[in-house]
């Protein structure tokens, strides 16, 4: 029986409670498949800084090194707590970026999906999203402004200044472009390339390299769109997009906007793939204001489990069943409080109940051997 080690990094705020629901689904996947999962929790994030003096402690790094895949919850505490941590040790700079760098997880997949029956969760008009939304945003995750050289100080005129550089080389662009073309080839064969080449030289090189890689994929049509225009069209006509590829910072911003058009960042799971290892995480923050209240939406965390099952364990059918189970819960009229807007007909349920209902539907799905 194949055995896999999964590192579970609960993170901060709502992290532990949504992770608990994700673990239910992982355990179910294990019992339904011919495999064994060793699930080990590791400290990570602001809490880890307070307990270990390091937001990404050595034990957790070792655990991640040993693991076949990593499932990570959101990180970060409120402004006051965060203020107690030295700037460079805060969970984003002290844990998340080092995690991305350690495993070179350059390919960040952020599915932006709202099934036809769930369009009422979106703030967009029904006619704009009739039939639902189904976009795969692909964000380069280990380059650009996030990882470029930074300096700050006082300039010759005595003024405080800061300088951050947006670095990419052709290899970094080429590998994410290839991932994007491969993904587009497996879907509708249309790739939207998001850039800002009217201003940024980095986008000029990006487009050049993307064009070169594109020659290997003649069946994929590339549509170039400026990042600011893409932001507009995501609202006006999101259904024109299928696969979108972009550099790190553009992806950070447009993927949050995508959460907005779905109705909640709670509907945004993600996969971060490197050459050897992948980690999976919700795209949203740790929502410390609602932590421990059993109201957070575990969809992104469970969706991240579905992506892990498919992309790291090769269990595509099981992943499909998990997605379907989550849809069924919504189809039955249930929603978590973040989704049920004022005047909504949805019956709001807790984090735990949502997880239990998803598990119930998933358990009822036909098993592989059936
Ligand atoms: C994301 C998050 C992170 C990012 C933060 C927490 C550093 O917003 O994954 O989108 O900016 O990449
Ligand atoms: Mg973000």
CSV table of C-alpha atoms and ligand atoms in Angstrom, one decimal:
chain,number,residue,atom,x,y,z
A,1,UNK,CA,0.0,0.0,0.0
A,2,UNK,CA,1.6,3.3,-1.0
A,3,UNK,CA,2.2,5.6,1.9
A,4,UNK,CA,2.5,9.4,1.9
A,5,UNK,CA,3.6,11.9,4.5
A,6,UNK,CA,1.7,15.1,4.5
A,7,UNK,CA,2.9,18.1,6.5
A,8,UNK,CA,0.0,20.0,8.0
A,9,UNK,CA,0.8,23.6,8.8
A,10,UNK,CA,-2.3,24.9,10.5
A,11,UNK,CA,-1.2,28.5,10.6
A,12,UNK,CA,-2.9,31.3,12.6
A,13,UNK,CA,-6.4,32.7,13.2
A,14,UNK,CA,-9.0,30.5,11.6
A,15,UNK,CA,-6.2,28.1,10.4
A,16,UNK,CA,-6.6,25.3,13.0
A,17,UNK,CA,-10.4,25.2,12.7
A,18,UNK,CA,-10.5,25.0,8.8
A,19,UNK,CA,-7.6,22.6,8.9
A,20,UNK,CA,-9.6,20.2,11.1
A,21,UNK,CA,-12.3,20.0,8.4
A,22,UNK,CA,-9.6,19.5,5.8
A,23,UNK,CA,-8.2,16.6,7.8
A,24,UNK,CA,-11.6,14.9,7.9
A,25,UNK,CA,-11.6,14.9,4.1
A,26,UNK,CA,-8.0,13.7,3.9
A,27,UNK,CA,-8.8,10.8,6.2
A,28,UNK,CA,-11.8,9.9,4.1
A,29,UNK,CA,-9.8,10.0,1.0
A,30,UNK,CA,-7.3,7.6,2.7
A,31,UNK,CA,-10.0,5.2,3.7
A,32,UNK,CA,-11.5,5.2,0.2
A,33,UNK,CA,-8.2,4.6,-1.6
A,34,UNK,CA,-5.5,2.1,-1.5
A,35,UNK,CA,-3.0,4.3,0.3
A,36,UNK,CA,-1.9,5.3,3.8
A,37,UNK,CA,-1.4,8.9,4.9
A,38,UNK,CA,0.9,10.0,7.7
A,39,UNK,CA,-0.4,13.4,8.7
A,40,UNK,CA,2.0,15.4,10.9
A,41,UNK,CA,1.3,19.0,12.2
A,42,UNK,CA,4.0,21.6,12.2
A,43,UNK,CA,4.2,25.0,13.8
A,44,UNK,CA,4.2,27.8,11.2
A,45,UNK,CA,3.3,31.5,11.2
A,46,UNK,CA,2.9,34.1,13.8
A,47,UNK,CA,2.0,31.6,16.5
A,48,UNK,CA,5.2,29.7,15.7
A,49,UNK,CA,7.1,32.9,16.2
A,50,UNK,CA,5.6,33.3,19.7
A,51,UNK,CA,6.1,29.6,20.6
A,52,UNK,CA,9.5,28.9,18.9
A,53,UNK,CA,11.0,32.4,18.2
A,54,UNK,CA,10.8,31.5,14.5
A,55,UNK,CA,7.8,31.7,12.2
A,56,UNK,CA,9.2,28.8,10.2
A,57,UNK,CA,11.0,26.7,12.9
A,58,UNK,CA,13.7,24.2,12.1
A,59,UNK,CA,11.4,21.2,13.1
A,60,UNK,CA,8.8,22.4,10.6
A,61,UNK,CA,11.4,22.9,7.9
A,62,UNK,CA,12.6,19.3,8.5
A,63,UNK,CA,9.0,18.0,8.5
A,64,UNK,CA,8.4,19.8,5.1
A,65,UNK,CA,11.6,18.4,3.7
A,66,UNK,CA,10.5,14.9,4.6
A,67,UNK,CA,6.9,15.3,3.4
A,68,UNK,CA,5.5,14.3,0.1
A,69,UNK,CA,3.2,17.3,0.1
A,70,UNK,CA,2.4,20.2,2.4
A,71,UNK,CA,-1.1,21.5,3.3
A,72,UNK,CA,-0.9,25.0,4.8
A,73,UNK,CA,-3.5,27.1,6.5
A,74,UNK,CA,-3.6,30.9,6.5
A,75,UNK,CA,-1.1,32.9,8.6
A,76,UNK,CA,-0.9,36.2,10.4
A,77,UNK,CA,-2.4,37.8,13.5
A,78,UNK,CA,-4.1,41.1,14.2
A,79,UNK,CA,-2.2,44.4,13.9
A,80,UNK,CA,-1.4,44.5,17.6
A,81,UNK,CA,0.0,41.0,17.9
A,82,UNK,CA,1.9,41.3,14.6
A,83,UNK,CA,3.4,44.6,15.9
A,84,UNK,CA,5.3,42.5,18.6
A,85,UNK,CA,7.2,40.6,15.9
A,86,UNK,CA,10.3,42.1,14.3
A,87,UNK,CA,9.4,43.2,10.8
A,88,UNK,CA,11.6,40.7,8.9
A,89,UNK,CA,10.4,37.8,11.1
A,90,UNK,CA,6.7,38.4,10.6
A,91,UNK,CA,4.9,35.4,9.2
A,92,UNK,CA,4.8,36.6,5.5
A,93,UNK,CA,8.5,37.4,5.3
A,94,UNK,CA,9.6,35.0,8.0
A,95,UNK,CA,7.7,31.9,7.0
A,96,UNK,CA,5.6,32.0,3.8
A,97,UNK,CA,8.1,33.5,1.4
A,98,UNK,CA,10.9,31.2,2.8
A,99,UNK,CA,8.5,28.2,2.3
A,100,UNK,CA,7.9,29.3,-1.4
A,101,UNK,CA,11.6,29.8,-1.9
A,102,UNK,CA,12.7,26.6,-0.2
A,103,UNK,CA,10.6,24.4,-2.5
A,104,UNK,CA,10.8,26.7,-5.5
A,105,UNK,CA,7.1,26.6,-5.9
A,106,UNK,CA,6.9,28.7,-8.9
A,107,UNK,CA,3.6,27.6,-10.4
A,108,UNK,CA,0.6,28.8,-8.4
A,109,UNK,CA,-2.7,27.5,-9.6
A,110,UNK,CA,-5.7,29.5,-8.4
A,111,UNK,CA,-9.0,28.1,-9.7
A,112,UNK,CA,-11.7,30.7,-9.9
A,113,UNK,CA,-14.8,28.6,-10.0
A,114,UNK,CA,-18.5,29.2,-9.4
A,115,UNK,CA,-20.8,26.4,-10.7
A,116,UNK,CA,-23.9,27.5,-12.6
A,117,UNK,CA,-26.2,27.0,-9.6
A,118,UNK,CA,-24.1,29.1,-7.3
A,119,UNK,CA,-24.0,32.4,-9.2
A,120,UNK,CA,-26.1,34.0,-6.5
A,121,UNK,CA,-23.0,34.1,-4.3
A,122,UNK,CA,-21.4,36.6,-6.7
A,123,UNK,CA,-21.9,40.3,-6.5
A,124,UNK,CA,-22.0,40.5,-10.3
A,125,UNK,CA,-25.3,40.6,-12.2
A,126,UNK,CA,-26.7,37.2,-13.1
A,127,UNK,CA,-26.6,38.0,-16.8
A,128,UNK,CA,-22.8,38.7,-16.6
A,129,UNK,CA,-22.1,35.3,-15.1
A,130,UNK,CA,-24.9,33.2,-16.5
A,131,UNK,CA,-23.7,29.6,-16.6
A,132,UNK,CA,-21.1,30.1,-14.0
A,133,UNK,CA,-17.4,31.1,-13.9
A,134,UNK,CA,-14.5,28.7,-14.5
A,135,UNK,CA,-11.1,30.4,-14.8
A,136,UNK,CA,-7.6,29.0,-13.9
A,137,UNK,CA,-5.4,31.8,-12.8
A,138,UNK,CA,-1.7,30.8,-13.0
A,139,UNK,CA,0.6,33.1,-11.0
A,140,UNK,CA,4.4,33.0,-11.0
A,141,UNK,CA,5.2,32.7,-7.4
A,142,UNK,CA,8.9,32.9,-6.7
A,143,UNK,CA,10.0,35.9,-8.8
A,144,UNK,CA,9.3,39.5,-9.4
A,145,UNK,CA,9.0,42.2,-6.7
A,146,UNK,CA,8.4,39.6,-4.0
A,147,UNK,CA,11.9,38.2,-4.2
A,148,UNK,CA,13.9,41.1,-5.9
A,149,UNK,CA,16.7,43.0,-4.3
A,150,UNK,CA,15.5,45.6,-1.7
A,151,UNK,CA,17.2,48.5,-0.2
A,152,UNK,CA,16.2,51.5,1.8
A,153,UNK,CA,17.9,54.3,3.7
A,154,UNK,CA,18.6,58.0,3.1
A,155,UNK,CA,19.6,59.3,-0.3
A,156,UNK,CA,22.2,62.0,-1.0
A,157,UNK,CA,19.6,64.7,-0.4
A,158,UNK,CA,18.9,63.2,3.1
A,159,UNK,CA,15.4,61.9,2.1
A,160,UNK,CA,14.3,58.5,3.2
A,161,UNK,CA,14.0,56.3,0.1
A,162,UNK,CA,13.2,52.7,-0.8
A,163,UNK,CA,14.1,50.6,-3.9
A,164,UNK,CA,12.7,47.2,-4.8
A,165,UNK,CA,13.4,45.5,-8.0
A,166,UNK,CA,11.2,43.4,-10.3
A,167,UNK,CA,13.6,40.7,-11.5
A,168,UNK,CA,12.9,37.9,-14.0
A,169,UNK,CA,15.1,36.0,-16.3
A,170,UNK,CA,14.1,34.0,-19.4
A,171,UNK,CA,14.3,30.7,-17.6
A,172,UNK,CA,11.9,31.8,-14.8
A,173,UNK,CA,9.4,33.1,-17.4
A,174,UNK,CA,9.8,30.1,-19.7
A,175,UNK,CA,8.9,27.6,-17.1
A,176,UNK,CA,5.8,29.3,-16.0
A,177,UNK,CA,4.8,30.0,-19.6
A,178,UNK,CA,5.2,26.3,-20.3
A,179,UNK,CA,2.9,25.3,-17.4
A,180,UNK,CA,0.3,27.8,-18.6
A,181,UNK,CA,0.4,26.5,-22.2
A,182,UNK,CA,0.1,22.9,-21.0
A,183,UNK,CA,-2.8,23.9,-18.8
A,184,UNK,CA,-4.5,25.8,-21.6
A,185,UNK,CA,-4.0,22.9,-24.0
A,186,UNK,CA,-5.9,20.6,-21.6
A,187,UNK,CA,-8.8,23.1,-21.4
A,188,UNK,CA,-10.2,25.5,-24.0
A,189,UNK,CA,-6.9,26.2,-25.7
A,190,UNK,CA,-7.1,29.9,-25.0
A,191,UNK,CA,-4.4,31.5,-22.9
A,192,UNK,CA,-4.8,35.1,-21.7
A,193,UNK,CA,-1.3,36.6,-21.1
A,194,UNK,CA,-1.5,39.3,-18.5
A,195,UNK,CA,1.2,42.0,-18.8
A,196,UNK,CA,2.1,45.7,-18.6
A,197,UNK,CA,4.5,45.9,-21.5
A,198,UNK,CA,3.5,49.5,-22.2
A,199,UNK,CA,5.4,50.5,-19.1
A,200,UNK,CA,7.4,47.6,-17.7
A,201,UNK,CA,10.5,46.2,-19.4
A,202,UNK,CA,9.9,43.1,-17.3
A,203,UNK,CA,6.7,42.6,-19.3
A,204,UNK,CA,8.5,43.1,-22.6
A,205,UNK,CA,10.8,40.2,-21.8
A,206,UNK,CA,7.9,38.2,-20.4
A,207,UNK,CA,5.9,38.6,-23.6
A,208,UNK,CA,8.9,37.8,-25.8
A,209,UNK,CA,9.7,34.5,-23.9
A,210,UNK,CA,6.0,33.6,-23.7
A,211,UNK,CA,5.8,34.0,-27.5
A,212,UNK,CA,8.9,31.7,-28.0
A,213,UNK,CA,7.4,29.0,-25.7
A,214,UNK,CA,4.1,29.4,-27.5
A,215,UNK,CA,5.6,28.1,-30.7
A,216,UNK,CA,5.7,24.7,-29.1
A,217,UNK,CA,1.9,25.0,-28.6
A,218,UNK,CA,0.5,26.0,-31.9
A,219,UNK,CA,-3.0,24.7,-30.9
A,220,UNK,CA,-3.2,27.3,-28.1
A,221,UNK,CA,-4.4,30.8,-29.0
A,222,UNK,CA,-2.7,33.5,-27.0
A,223,UNK,CA,-4.6,36.7,-26.2
A,224,UNK,CA,-2.5,39.5,-24.7
A,225,UNK,CA,-4.2,41.8,-22.2
A,226,UNK,CA,-2.8,44.6,-20.1
A,227,UNK,CA,-3.2,43.9,-16.4
A,228,UNK,CA,-5.3,47.0,-15.7
A,229,UNK,CA,-7.7,46.1,-18.6
A,230,UNK,CA,-7.8,42.5,-17.3
A,231,UNK,CA,-9.0,43.9,-13.9
A,232,UNK,CA,-11.9,45.7,-15.7
A,233,UNK,CA,-12.8,42.7,-17.8
A,234,UNK,CA,-12.8,40.4,-14.8
A,235,UNK,CA,-15.8,42.4,-13.6
A,236,UNK,CA,-17.5,43.2,-17.0
A,237,UNK,CA,-17.1,39.8,-18.7
A,238,UNK,CA,-15.3,37.2,-16.6
A,239,UNK,CA,-16.6,34.4,-18.9
A,240,UNK,CA,-14.2,35.4,-21.7
A,241,UNK,CA,-11.3,34.0,-19.6
A,242,UNK,CA,-10.3,30.4,-19.3
A,243,UNK,CA,-6.6,30.2,-18.4
A,244,UNK,CA,-4.7,33.4,-17.4
A,245,UNK,CA,-1.0,33.6,-16.7
A,246,UNK,CA,0.8,36.4,-14.9
A,247,UNK,CA,3.8,37.5,-12.9
A,248,UNK,CA,3.8,37.4,-9.1
A,249,UNK,CA,2.4,40.7,-8.0
A,250,UNK,CA,-0.2,40.9,-10.8
A,251,UNK,CA,-1.3,37.5,-9.7
A,252,UNK,CA,-1.6,38.5,-6.0
A,253,UNK,CA,-3.9,41.3,-6.9
A,254,UNK,CA,-6.0,39.8,-9.7
A,255,UNK,CA,-6.6,36.6,-7.7
A,256,UNK,CA,-8.0,38.5,-4.8
A,257,UNK,CA,-10.2,40.4,-7.2
A,258,UNK,CA,-11.3,37.0,-8.5
A,259,UNK,CA,-12.3,36.0,-5.0
A,260,UNK,CA,-14.4,39.2,-5.0
A,261,UNK,CA,-16.3,38.3,-8.2
A,262,UNK,CA,-17.0,34.8,-6.7
A,263,UNK,CA,-18.4,36.4,-3.6
A,264,UNK,CA,-15.7,35.5,-1.1
A,265,UNK,CA,-12.0,34.8,-0.8
A,266,UNK,CA,-13.3,31.8,1.1
A,267,UNK,CA,-13.9,30.2,-2.3
A,268,UNK,CA,-10.3,30.4,-3.4
A,269,UNK,CA,-8.1,27.4,-2.8
A,270,UNK,CA,-4.7,27.1,-4.4
A,271,UNK,CA,-1.8,24.8,-5.4
A,272,UNK,CA,1.8,25.9,-5.4
A,273,UNK,CA,3.9,23.6,-7.4
A,274,UNK,CA,7.7,23.3,-7.5
A,275,UNK,CA,10.0,21.0,-9.4
A,276,UNK,CA,10.0,18.4,-6.6
A,277,UNK,CA,7.4,19.4,-4.1
A,278,UNK,CA,4.1,21.2,-3.9
A,279,UNK,CA,2.2,22.9,-1.1
A,280,UNK,CA,-1.5,23.7,-1.0
A,281,UNK,CA,-3.2,26.7,0.7
A,282,UNK,CA,-6.2,28.8,0.8
A,283,UNK,CA,-5.6,32.2,-1.0
A,284,UNK,CA,-7.1,34.1,1.9
A,285,UNK,CA,-5.8,35.4,5.2
A,286,UNK,CA,-6.2,34.1,8.7
A,287,UNK,CA,-9.2,36.3,9.6
A,288,UNK,CA,-8.2,36.7,13.3
A,289,UNK,CA,-11.5,38.6,14.0
A,290,UNK,CA,-13.6,35.5,13.5
A,291,UNK,CA,-11.0,32.9,14.7
A,292,UNK,CA,-12.4,30.3,17.1
A,293,UNK,CA,-16.0,31.2,16.4
A,294,UNK,CA,-16.8,28.2,14.2
A,295,UNK,CA,-18.1,30.5,11.4
A,296,UNK,CA,-15.1,30.5,8.9
A,297,UNK,CA,-15.7,29.0,5.5
A,298,UNK,CA,-13.5,25.8,5.1
A,299,UNK,CA,-14.2,25.6,1.3
A,300,UNK,CA,-10.7,27.0,0.3
A,301,UNK,CA,-9.0,24.6,2.7
A,302,UNK,CA,-11.0,21.6,1.5
A,303,UNK,CA,-10.6,22.7,-2.1
A,304,UNK,CA,-6.8,22.8,-1.4
A,305,UNK,CA,-7.1,19.2,-0.2
A,306,UNK,CA,-8.9,18.3,-3.5
A,307,UNK,CA,-6.0,19.9,-5.4
A,308,UNK,CA,-3.5,18.0,-3.3
A,309,UNK,CA,-5.3,14.7,-3.9
A,310,UNK,CA,-5.2,15.3,-7.7
A,311,UNK,CA,-1.8,17.0,-8.1
A,312,UNK,CA,0.4,15.3,-5.5
A,313,UNK,CA,-1.3,11.9,-5.0
A,314,UNK,CA,-2.7,11.3,-8.5
A,315,UNK,CA,-6.2,10.8,-7.2
A,316,UNK,CA,-8.1,12.8,-9.8
A,317,UNK,CA,-11.4,11.0,-9.3
A,318,UNK,CA,-11.3,11.5,-5.6
A,319,UNK,CA,-10.6,15.1,-6.1
A,320,UNK,CA,-13.6,15.4,-8.4
A,321,UNK,CA,-15.8,13.8,-5.7
A,322,UNK,CA,-14.6,16.3,-3.2
A,323,UNK,CA,-15.4,19.3,-5.4
A,324,UNK,CA,-18.8,17.7,-6.2
A,325,UNK,CA,-19.5,17.1,-2.5
A,326,UNK,CA,-18.9,20.8,-1.8
A,327,UNK,CA,-21.2,21.8,-4.6
A,328,UNK,CA,-23.9,19.5,-3.3
A,329,UNK,CA,-23.8,21.2,0.1
A,330,UNK,CA,-24.4,24.5,-1.6
A,331,UNK,CA,-27.0,23.0,-3.9
A,332,UNK,CA,-28.9,22.0,-0.8
A,333,UNK,CA,-29.2,25.6,0.2
A,334,UNK,CA,-26.5,25.8,2.8
A,335,UNK,CA,-23.8,28.4,3.0
A,336,UNK,CA,-21.3,29.8,5.5
A,337,UNK,CA,-22.0,33.3,6.8
A,338,UNK,CA,-19.4,35.0,4.5
A,339,UNK,CA,-21.4,33.8,1.5
A,340,UNK,CA,-25.0,34.3,2.7
A,341,UNK,CA,-25.5,38.0,2.0
A,342,UNK,CA,-28.3,40.1,3.4
A,343,UNK,CA,-31.7,38.8,2.2
A,344,UNK,CA,-30.2,35.5,1.0
A,345,UNK,CA,-32.3,32.3,1.1
A,346,UNK,CA,-29.3,30.2,2.2
A,347,UNK,CA,-29.3,28.5,5.5
A,348,UNK,CA,-26.1,29.5,7.2
A,349,UNK,CA,-24.1,26.7,8.8
A,350,UNK,CA,-20.9,26.5,10.9
A,351,UNK,CA,-17.4,25.6,9.9
A,352,UNK,CA,-17.8,22.1,11.4
A,353,UNK,CA,-21.2,21.5,9.9
A,354,UNK,CA,-20.0,22.4,6.5
A,355,UNK,CA,-17.1,20.0,6.9
A,356,UNK,CA,-19.4,17.3,8.1
A,357,UNK,CA,-21.8,17.7,5.3
A,358,UNK,CA,-19.0,17.7,2.7
A,359,UNK,CA,-17.7,14.5,4.3
A,360,UNK,CA,-21.1,12.9,4.2
A,361,UNK,CA,-21.6,13.7,0.5
A,362,UNK,CA,-18.0,12.6,-0.3
A,363,UNK,CA,-18.4,9.3,1.6
A,364,UNK,CA,-21.5,8.6,-0.5
A,365,UNK,CA,-19.6,9.0,-3.8
A,366,UNK,CA,-18.8,5.8,-5.7
A,367,UNK,CA,-15.4,4.4,-4.8
A,368,UNK,CA,-12.8,3.8,-7.5
A,369,UNK,CA,-13.3,0.0,-7.6
A,370,UNK,CA,-17.1,0.3,-7.8
B,1,LIG,C1,-1.3,35.3,-1.2
B,1,LIG,C2,-1.1,36.2,0.0
B,1,LIG,C3,0.4,36.3,0.2
B,1,LIG,C4,1.0,37.0,-1.0
B,1,LIG,C5,0.8,37.2,1.5
B,1,LIG,C6,0.2,36.5,2.7
B,1,LIG,C7,2.3,37.3,1.6
B,1,LIG,O1,-1.7,37.4,-0.2
B,1,LIG,O2,-0.9,34.2,-1.2
B,1,LIG,O3,-1.9,35.8,-2.2
B,1,LIG,O4,1.1,38.2,-1.2
B,1,LIG,O5,1.5,36.2,-1.9
B,2,LIG,MG1,-2.8,37.6,-1.9
